[in-house]
Amino acid sequence: MFYSEIYFIALQIILHYTVASKAVDKRSVDLSASHALISDVRLSTEVVPTGYEIHLHPIMEKDSFTGTIKINISWSQAIKKISLHAHYDLNLNEKTLTLLKLNKDSAEEVIPILRGDRMLRKTIYIIYLKSTVQECSQCVLKIDFEGNIWQSTEGLFKGSYMDDISNEEKHYLATSMSPNNARRLFPCFDEPGFKVPFTVSIARPKAYTTLFNTPLLRTESLNSSPESSYVVDYFETTPPMSTFTFGFVISQLNKFKPDQGQLIDSELQLEINLWARQGVLAEIKEIYAKLNEIYPLLIDYFNVSLPLKKIDILAIPELGSLRPADCWGLLMFKERDLLSKPSYYFLTHELAYQWLGSWITPDWWNASHINSALVGFLCATVTLKLDNDQEYKAKYPMTLLYSLYYESSKRYPHSRITGLKQEMASQKNEMILRMLNYTLSESTFQAGIRKFVADYQYKAYVSNDLWDAITKQAILDGMLTSEYSVAEIATSWIVKDRLPVITVDTESDKNNLKISQKLYLRERPHDVPEQHLMLWWIPIVMISQDNLNFSLTKPKIWMKEQREILVPNSLAENQFIIVNPQEIGPFPVNYDRKNWNLLLSFLLTEEGRSRIPTYTRAKLLHDAWNLAYAGDLTFATALNITLFMKYERNPIVWTPFFIMIDHIGRHIQMSDVHKKFDMYVQAILTPLYEELRNADSNTWQSELKSIAHRSLSHAGYQPCVDEARQAYKLWMDSANPDMDIILPNNYICVIFKWGTIEEWEFGLERVITFPKNRTRSERTFLLKTLAGCPVQPDKIIRLLNITILEGNGNFTDNDILLIFNMLSGGSVGYETLYNFLYENWSEVRRKFENKTNLWDSLITEATGLFKTSKGYEQVKTLYNQHRGEFGSATHIIESSLKNIKEEVKWSDENLPVINVWLDNFLSNNNRTTEENFL
């Protein structure tokens, strides 16, 4: 558990400045990665819509609605039927169904309708006509319909909340059309590629307000009766838009009135209005100010304003799962999301979809990850400007790159989870766009995006439309020659769920630089099928020691899906080179030993650390240990690169170090080198920790100090452990310890790891006697640390005895599953679990006979994590002794044996190297002493 916890905290440093961070906030709104999973039947294009006229009458007290729609239709081919979307929940009145043909020189012509049928198991409604309608005909289809208002956020739904001023329950209606729920509200051509104007009127109770995509035009009494409790709002006709961007809200929210007038686009008089409960209007002022900064920057980037008169932004209490920017001109947020001091990125991300998504729309959902990536990249670009390159850069792009590197380098990426695969595809595409922005130049890339936006206003696009716009601009600006195609470059990355690694050889040829590429794999065995066929277009951006100008990002050469290239006249005597600085492209880089050593020598100097930028220092460190982990670089070189960290103070560079000690630490826990490794961690971290001991709270120094403290504590640094024990004693001595935990959580794992059995038993007692009126998550945390933190087998055996053999009623099956999971975090845990199973086989097997989930989890955690020959023999012995008795877990232990063989190879190759390096390091390091090590 210890190193995994360190890894998690390390990532928090990067996420610290962004409340709604990209790694978690991939709210791709109308075009999220999940939409790529839609397997809808596409409508034919013989008949297409050219406009909608819709009247809706929601009846709030009955949770239902009625409506009438007139669809202007154009025939592109002669055909005698109309296919459109209508959900099963939507009732169409076939008796009033009419089709009128519009004739230029004569009266409207009624076209007889034979019948209407629903397509089996599809939300498609087919209207069969008596005669064929000719090509180029223009018709109006009129349909009356009715349906239900739902509680779930699909179609038209109803919500409620308690008003904190009147203490009354308030209700509201809202829509969620994305991705294909417009068909739940009205019959339509419910595909993103059909973009037409909407003319809409909506009935509402008099005491409510209706907000729609466009401004209110006028309000009339329903049925022209002043006594009616309902009125009808008529709205301005929308610009051409897709059905999924249609939306409205009927509520009693209040409009925020800023001190200095509305936010206005001076060219088109666009207003941005904020709506919320009366009681929280005062909290919106900061959000309004941020929007006032964001909107002009987006206009500047796109070089065009939105063709809207207003954007309404709503903070809706108790709103369910809903993507905020699904509607054009109408953004619906959960109140707590909007009011919890959202970051610039969060607001920019949702606002940018008004341009890319609503105004300019992918033709179908399979292009959604390209759109999502483009929005993500542009939002990062704008946010960096808003934060003056200080705060947001602490997160971007490293969190995306790290997760991308780890997932793509697995034998089975994404664990075959389709949703995760789509999410990672969007992240990778964002990094591809970032690479193009660097290699083609920021000005060329932006000009290409502006041209793309200008050409596809009110239209739908396919991915190649975007790539073509960037290609033409790059050729025009001389950044690419006519033989190059951005589509070809980008496609070489998009079609693979993998990434390359390049190797730079500076030694074998004194006149030329040899560069080769191959598939990047960390997990063993490296047996991915057809990996020799995988090649990418890779930009070779190079920085040499005699010209450390990191603003030069144009590639010296492109690898055009070539296995190996030679770059002539690229080397200087005893001078290092850096390829792919600043993580320009999403790929790691390996060098020969000479170049790595030259880089290390430079980084160990103050001049070197000041002249090599932050991202590049982080990249060198991250690449080195990942390559060593994968078997492409010796661990002696990777550990050498960490030596400059004794002088490093930037949290961005520290993050890969903490990730490194997590991954390596878990691999070596069962070996004799583990204690030496902890001493190494102490030696590297102690100078940082001591320097930051008095850091102010709420600063990045404070965050860095916190993780350094935690890492040192888990490595056994005596001053940190003593501090934790003093705090823990106050809790043990308290009059009523069950009422509250009176010490920071980060101390508890330290005590359960290094403390006495009495201190550990005190924690166990707190779990057993945990009061029912306290938050259960506190008990869960205590149980996780009780199981995952100890390095003494007797503590773990005590916990397993009381929960499994004794069957203590205070522990549920879920508690036992949690214990098994936590024991897998360290070698002491899973080895002790194995010994417990081995010694108590019959009793444990009997207890779990009818609990397959517990049994399978036990076998997984007790046998699947060994990494040495000794561990392999242990698991093999258990398998042989109880062959035929594993039941549902037979395949689990057989898989464990196969995986352990690969881990044994890793250990046999790398542990001796790590051991020798640590011996040399510790003998030469005066800061590390046995007195400070437990």
XYZ file of N, CA and C in Angstrom, residues 40-172:
399
model
N -26.335 3.144 -33.520
C -27.634 3.525 -34.058
C -27.699 3.202 -35.550
N -28.921 2.970 -36.017
C -29.143 2.776 -37.445
C -29.179 4.154 -38.095
N -28.343 4.353 -39.106
C -28.315 5.647 -39.784
C -29.535 5.777 -40.691
N -30.081 6.978 -40.715
C -31.194 7.250 -41.613
C -30.688 7.408 -43.039
N -31.549 7.098 -43.983
C -31.195 7.324 -45.382
C -31.229 8.819 -45.663
N -30.610 9.222 -46.749
C -30.557 10.647 -47.089
C -31.416 10.984 -48.310
N -32.303 10.069 -48.707
C -33.228 10.400 -49.799
C -34.190 11.507 -49.380
N -34.510 11.518 -48.084
C -35.395 12.532 -47.524
C -34.667 13.185 -46.353
N -34.533 14.510 -46.377
C -33.781 15.208 -45.333
C -34.572 16.404 -44.836
N -34.385 16.775 -43.560
C -35.107 17.933 -43.029
C -34.433 19.238 -43.451
N -35.232 20.286 -43.557
C -34.686 21.628 -43.817
C -35.120 22.619 -42.746
N -35.984 22.198 -41.818
C -36.386 23.085 -40.731
C -37.474 22.446 -39.891
N -37.566 22.898 -38.627
C -38.600 22.397 -37.717
C -39.399 23.571 -37.164
N -40.706 23.363 -37.032
C -41.559 24.267 -36.262
C -42.217 23.418 -35.186
N -41.930 23.739 -33.921
C -42.344 22.855 -32.822
C -43.116 23.656 -31.778
N -44.235 23.111 -31.345
C -44.952 23.638 -30.180
C -44.993 22.538 -29.126
N -44.555 22.869 -27.904
C -44.525 21.912 -26.802
C -45.358 22.445 -25.643
N -46.119 21.558 -25.042
C -46.912 21.931 -23.864
C -46.623 20.926 -22.747
N -45.579 21.175 -21.939
C -45.341 20.321 -20.778
C -46.405 20.591 -19.702
N -46.944 19.545 -19.138
C -47.941 19.665 -18.065
C -47.273 19.175 -16.791
N -46.725 20.106 -16.021
C -45.871 19.739 -14.891
C -46.601 18.903 -13.856
N -47.882 19.271 -13.579
C -48.619 18.571 -12.529
C -48.978 17.137 -12.915
N -48.935 16.817 -14.205
C -49.264 15.464 -14.663
C -48.044 14.685 -15.152
N -46.892 15.331 -15.128
C -45.642 14.701 -15.603
C -45.795 14.158 -17.024
N -46.411 14.967 -17.869
C -46.583 14.558 -19.261
C -46.479 15.794 -20.145
N -46.480 15.581 -21.431
C -46.433 16.703 -22.358
C -47.160 16.322 -23.647
N -47.608 17.358 -24.344
C -48.160 17.179 -25.677
C -47.408 18.112 -26.618
N -47.519 17.877 -27.908
C -46.809 18.733 -28.835
C -47.236 18.521 -30.269
N -46.856 19.478 -31.079
C -47.076 19.399 -32.530
C -45.793 19.819 -33.213
N -45.426 19.093 -34.249
C -44.224 19.439 -35.000
C -44.547 19.492 -36.486
N -43.996 20.502 -37.134
C -44.046 20.598 -38.590
C -42.599 20.541 -39.088
N -42.323 19.549 -39.889
C -40.964 19.352 -40.393
C -40.943 19.678 -41.881
N -40.148 20.663 -42.249
C -39.915 20.935 -43.667
C -38.961 19.878 -44.206
N -39.348 19.219 -45.271
C -38.597 18.085 -45.789
C -38.282 18.313 -47.264
N -37.075 17.894 -47.645
C -36.661 17.977 -49.045
C -36.319 16.578 -49.546
N -36.763 16.287 -50.771
C -36.478 14.986 -51.384
C -35.237 15.111 -52.270
N -34.201 14.358 -51.957
C -33.019 14.340 -52.815
C -33.096 13.220 -53.849
N -34.015 12.264 -53.622
C -34.267 11.197 -54.585
C -35.758 10.865 -54.561
N -36.237 10.325 -55.642
C -37.639 9.921 -55.698
C -37.846 8.697 -54.809
N -38.806 8.807 -53.883
C -39.047 7.705 -52.948
C -40.454 7.844 -52.387
N -41.054 6.766 -51.926
C -42.433 6.812 -51.438
C -42.539 6.467 -49.953
N -41.520 6.836 -49.180
C -41.592 6.673 -47.724
C -40.696 7.712 -47.049
N -40.966 7.933 -45.768
C -40.170 8.846 -44.945
C -39.722 8.082 -43.703
N -38.426 8.081 -43.436
C -37.895 7.446 -42.225
C -37.353 8.530 -41.304
N -37.795 8.509 -40.051
C -37.292 9.457 -39.058
C -37.277 8.773 -37.700
N -36.786 9.480 -36.691
C -36.645 8.891 -35.370
C -37.827 9.256 -34.478
N -38.318 8.288 -33.742
C -39.314 8.501 -32.693
C -39.139 7.384 -31.675
N -38.909 7.761 -30.425
C -38.664 6.758 -29.391
C -39.945 5.984 -29.067
N -39.765 4.792 -28.496
C -40.920 3.989 -28.092
C -41.779 4.746 -27.084
N -41.144 5.597 -26.251
C -41.873 6.326 -25.222
C -42.731 7.443 -25.796
N -42.533 7.784 -27.051
C -43.242 8.898 -27.668
C -44.436 8.362 -28.458
N -45.613 8.849 -28.118
C -46.828 8.398 -28.797
C -47.167 9.365 -29.926
N -47.234 8.866 -31.144
C -47.566 9.675 -32.305
C -49.034 9.470 -32.666
N -49.721 10.560 -32.947
C -51.127 10.485 -33.331
C -51.209 10.276 -34.843
N -51.365 9.031 -35.247
C -51.362 8.726 -36.670
C -52.615 9.251 -37.378
N -53.682 9.524 -36.612
C -54.922 10.015 -37.229
C -54.751 11.424 -37.770
N -53.906 12.222 -37.122
C -53.728 13.612 -37.565
C -52.467 13.796 -38.401
N -51.822 12.703 -38.726
C -50.585 12.757 -39.509
C -50.881 13.274 -40.919
N -50.208 14.343 -41.334
C -50.454 14.897 -42.666
C -49.136 15.250 -43.346
N -49.150 15.174 -44.683
C -47.994 15.561 -45.491
C -48.483 16.455 -46.618
N -47.941 17.670 -46.665
C -48.318 18.636 -47.687
C -47.128 18.914 -48.580
N -47.379 18.841 -49.889
C -46.338 19.194 -50.840
C -46.461 20.675 -51.170
N -45.319 21.394 -51.123
C -45.300 22.819 -51.407
C -45.014 23.034 -52.884
N -45.963 23.653 -53.586
C -45.796 23.926 -55.010
C -45.612 25.424 -55.227
N -44.702 25.781 -56.090
C -44.404 27.195 -56.322
C -45.588 27.945 -56.922
N -46.269 27.326 -57.863
C -47.272 28.054 -58.639
C -48.702 27.657 -58.308
N -48.896 26.795 -57.334
C -50.254 26.356 -57.039
C -50.399 26.130 -55.545
N -51.567 25.787 -55.139
C -51.849 25.572 -53.728
C -51.129 24.319 -53.228
N -51.060 24.225 -51.905
C -50.440 23.053 -51.296
C -51.201 21.790 -51.696
N -50.447 20.726 -51.874
C -51.026 19.456 -52.336
C -50.899 18.427 -51.217
N -52.020 17.820 -50.848
C -52.019 16.782 -49.819
C -51.518 15.476 -50.428
N -50.514 14.890 -49.812
C -49.979 13.605 -50.267
C -50.545 12.523 -49.351
N -51.309 11.577 -49.881
C -51.935 10.543 -49.040
C -50.896 9.656 -48.350
N -51.175 9.360 -47.089
C -50.315 8.493 -46.284
C -51.008 7.160 -46.091
N -50.316 6.074 -46.397
C -50.897 4.744 -46.216
C -50.911 4.338 -44.746
N -49.753 4.428 -44.109
C -49.661 3.998 -42.706
C -48.303 4.431 -42.141
N -48.183 4.315 -40.841
C -46.898 4.520 -40.181
C -46.544 3.302 -39.350
N -45.315 2.862 -39.426
C -44.859 1.664 -38.701
C -43.550 1.967 -37.969
N -43.381 1.354 -36.818
C -42.108 1.437 -36.103
C -41.205 0.291 -36.543
N -39.955 0.591 -36.776
C -38.995 -0.447 -37.128
C -38.755 -1.331 -35.904
N -38.705 -2.618 -36.109
C -38.582 -3.582 -35.022
C -37.296 -3.336 -34.228
N -37.459 -3.157 -32.923
C -36.352 -2.967 -31.974
C -35.472 -1.762 -32.305
N -35.990 -0.833 -33.098
C -35.256 0.393 -33.410
C -36.171 1.588 -33.175
N -35.579 2.704 -32.801
C -36.388 3.896 -32.560
C -36.565 4.681 -33.855
N -36.956 3.980 -34.901
C -37.180 4.584 -36.221
C -38.637 4.377 -36.614
N -39.235 5.454 -37.060
C -40.634 5.437 -37.480
C -40.674 5.658 -38.991
N -41.364 4.781 -39.710
C -41.420 4.850 -41.169
C -42.841 5.190 -41.604
N -42.944 6.237 -42.401
C -44.234 6.661 -42.946
C -44.289 6.234 -44.419
N -45.232 5.372 -44.724
C -45.379 4.861 -46.087
C -46.409 5.715 -46.835
N -46.048 6.147 -48.043
C -46.888 7.032 -48.842
C -47.592 6.253 -49.948
N -48.711 6.793 -50.411
C -49.478 6.113 -51.464
C -48.769 6.215 -52.809
N -48.040 7.312 -53.013
C -47.362 7.481 -54.295
C -45.949 8.019 -54.061
N -45.125 7.878 -55.081
C -43.735 8.330 -55.002
C -43.679 9.848 -55.079
N -42.852 10.436 -54.230
C -42.600 11.872 -54.272
C -41.324 12.080 -55.059
N -41.354 12.994 -55.993
C -40.250 13.163 -56.916
C -39.079 13.930 -56.289
N -37.934 13.731 -56.898
C -36.707 14.420 -56.478
C -36.911 15.932 -56.508
N -36.303 16.623 -55.539
C -36.339 18.087 -55.389
C -37.674 18.598 -54.867
N -38.581 17.714 -54.501
C -39.852 18.157 -53.926
C -39.623 18.718 -52.522
N -40.481 19.689 -52.140
C -40.447 20.280 -50.811
C -41.798 20.026 -50.145
N -41.753 19.468 -48.947
C -42.989 19.112 -48.261
C -42.943 19.551 -46.804
N -44.126 19.545 -46.174
C -44.234 19.795 -44.742
C -44.953 18.601 -44.117
N -44.274 17.960 -43.170
C -44.846 16.828 -42.455
C -45.318 17.321 -41.090
N -46.612 17.111 -40.776
C -47.177 17.543 -39.493
C -47.518 16.322 -38.655
N -47.015 16.331 -37.386
C -47.254 15.201 -36.487
C -47.651 15.745 -35.115
N -48.752 15.258 -34.566
C -49.111 15.518 -33.178
C -48.581 14.366 -32.329
N -48.128 14.681 -31.130
C -47.508 13.645 -30.298
C -47.703 13.970 -28.823
N -47.445 12.983 -27.992
C -47.488 13.173 -26.534
C -46.529 12.173 -25.889
N -46.133 12.499 -24.681
C -45.196 11.628 -23.985
C -45.156 11.948 -22.507
N -44.258 11.272 -21.814
C -44.134 11.427 -20.367
C -42.875 12.214 -20.007
N -42.981 12.941 -18.914
C -41.818 13.629 -18.332
C -41.174 12.667 -17.343
N -39.882 12.462 -17.486
C -39.194 11.429 -16.710
C -38.423 12.034 -15.537
N -38.030 11.181 -14.619
C -37.143 11.596 -13.519
C -35.676 11.465 -13.927
N -35.390 10.469 -14.752
C -34.022 10.293 -15.230
C -33.711 11.334 -16.287
N -32.443 11.687 -16.406
C -32.045 12.785 -17.288
C -31.907 12.317 -18.733
N -33.045 11.935 -19.308
C -33.111 11.559 -20.717
C -34.361 12.172 -21.317
N -34.196 12.896 -22.405
C -35.343 13.557 -22.998
C -35.766 14.728 -22.136
N -37.061 14.831 -21.853
C -37.596 15.872 -20.966
C -37.757 15.267 -19.579
N -37.122 15.878 -18.573
C -37.167 15.305 -17.226
C -37.513 16.378 -16.203
N -37.925 15.908 -15.024
C -38.365 16.788 -13.938
C -37.455 16.608 -12.739
N -37.126 17.709 -12.090
C -36.312 17.675 -10.884
C -36.909 18.583 -9.834
N -36.366 18.468 -8.616
C -36.860 19.306 -7.522
C -35.734 19.597 -6.552
N -35.934 20.618 -5.747
C -34.967 20.996 -4.723
C -35.690 21.824 -3.668
N -35.079 21.935 -2.493
C -35.640 22.752 -1.428
C -35.058 24.157 -1.529
N -35.908 25.137 -1.587
C -35.458 26.526 -1.626
C -35.088 26.954 -0.213
N -33.854 27.416 -0.027
C -33.377 27.704 1.321
C -33.923 29.006 1.885
N -34.579 29.803 1.066
C -35.170 31.049 1.563
C -36.632 30.833 1.959
N -37.412 30.251 1.035
C -38.834 30.023 1.325
C -39.086 28.705 2.042
N -38.060 27.830 2.055
C -38.178 26.492 2.640
C -39.289 25.682 1.972
N -39.488 25.948 0.675
C -40.476 25.222 -0.109
C -39.780 24.343 -1.147
N -40.465 23.271 -1.517
C -39.940 22.434 -2.591
C -40.235 23.086 -3.935
N -39.208 23.269 -4.728
C -39.364 23.855 -6.048
C -39.110 22.784 -7.107
N -39.858 22.877 -8.195
C -39.716 21.919 -9.281
C -39.181 22.630 -10.521
N -38.591 21.875 -11.385
C -38.141 22.417 -12.674
C -38.223 21.314 -13.725
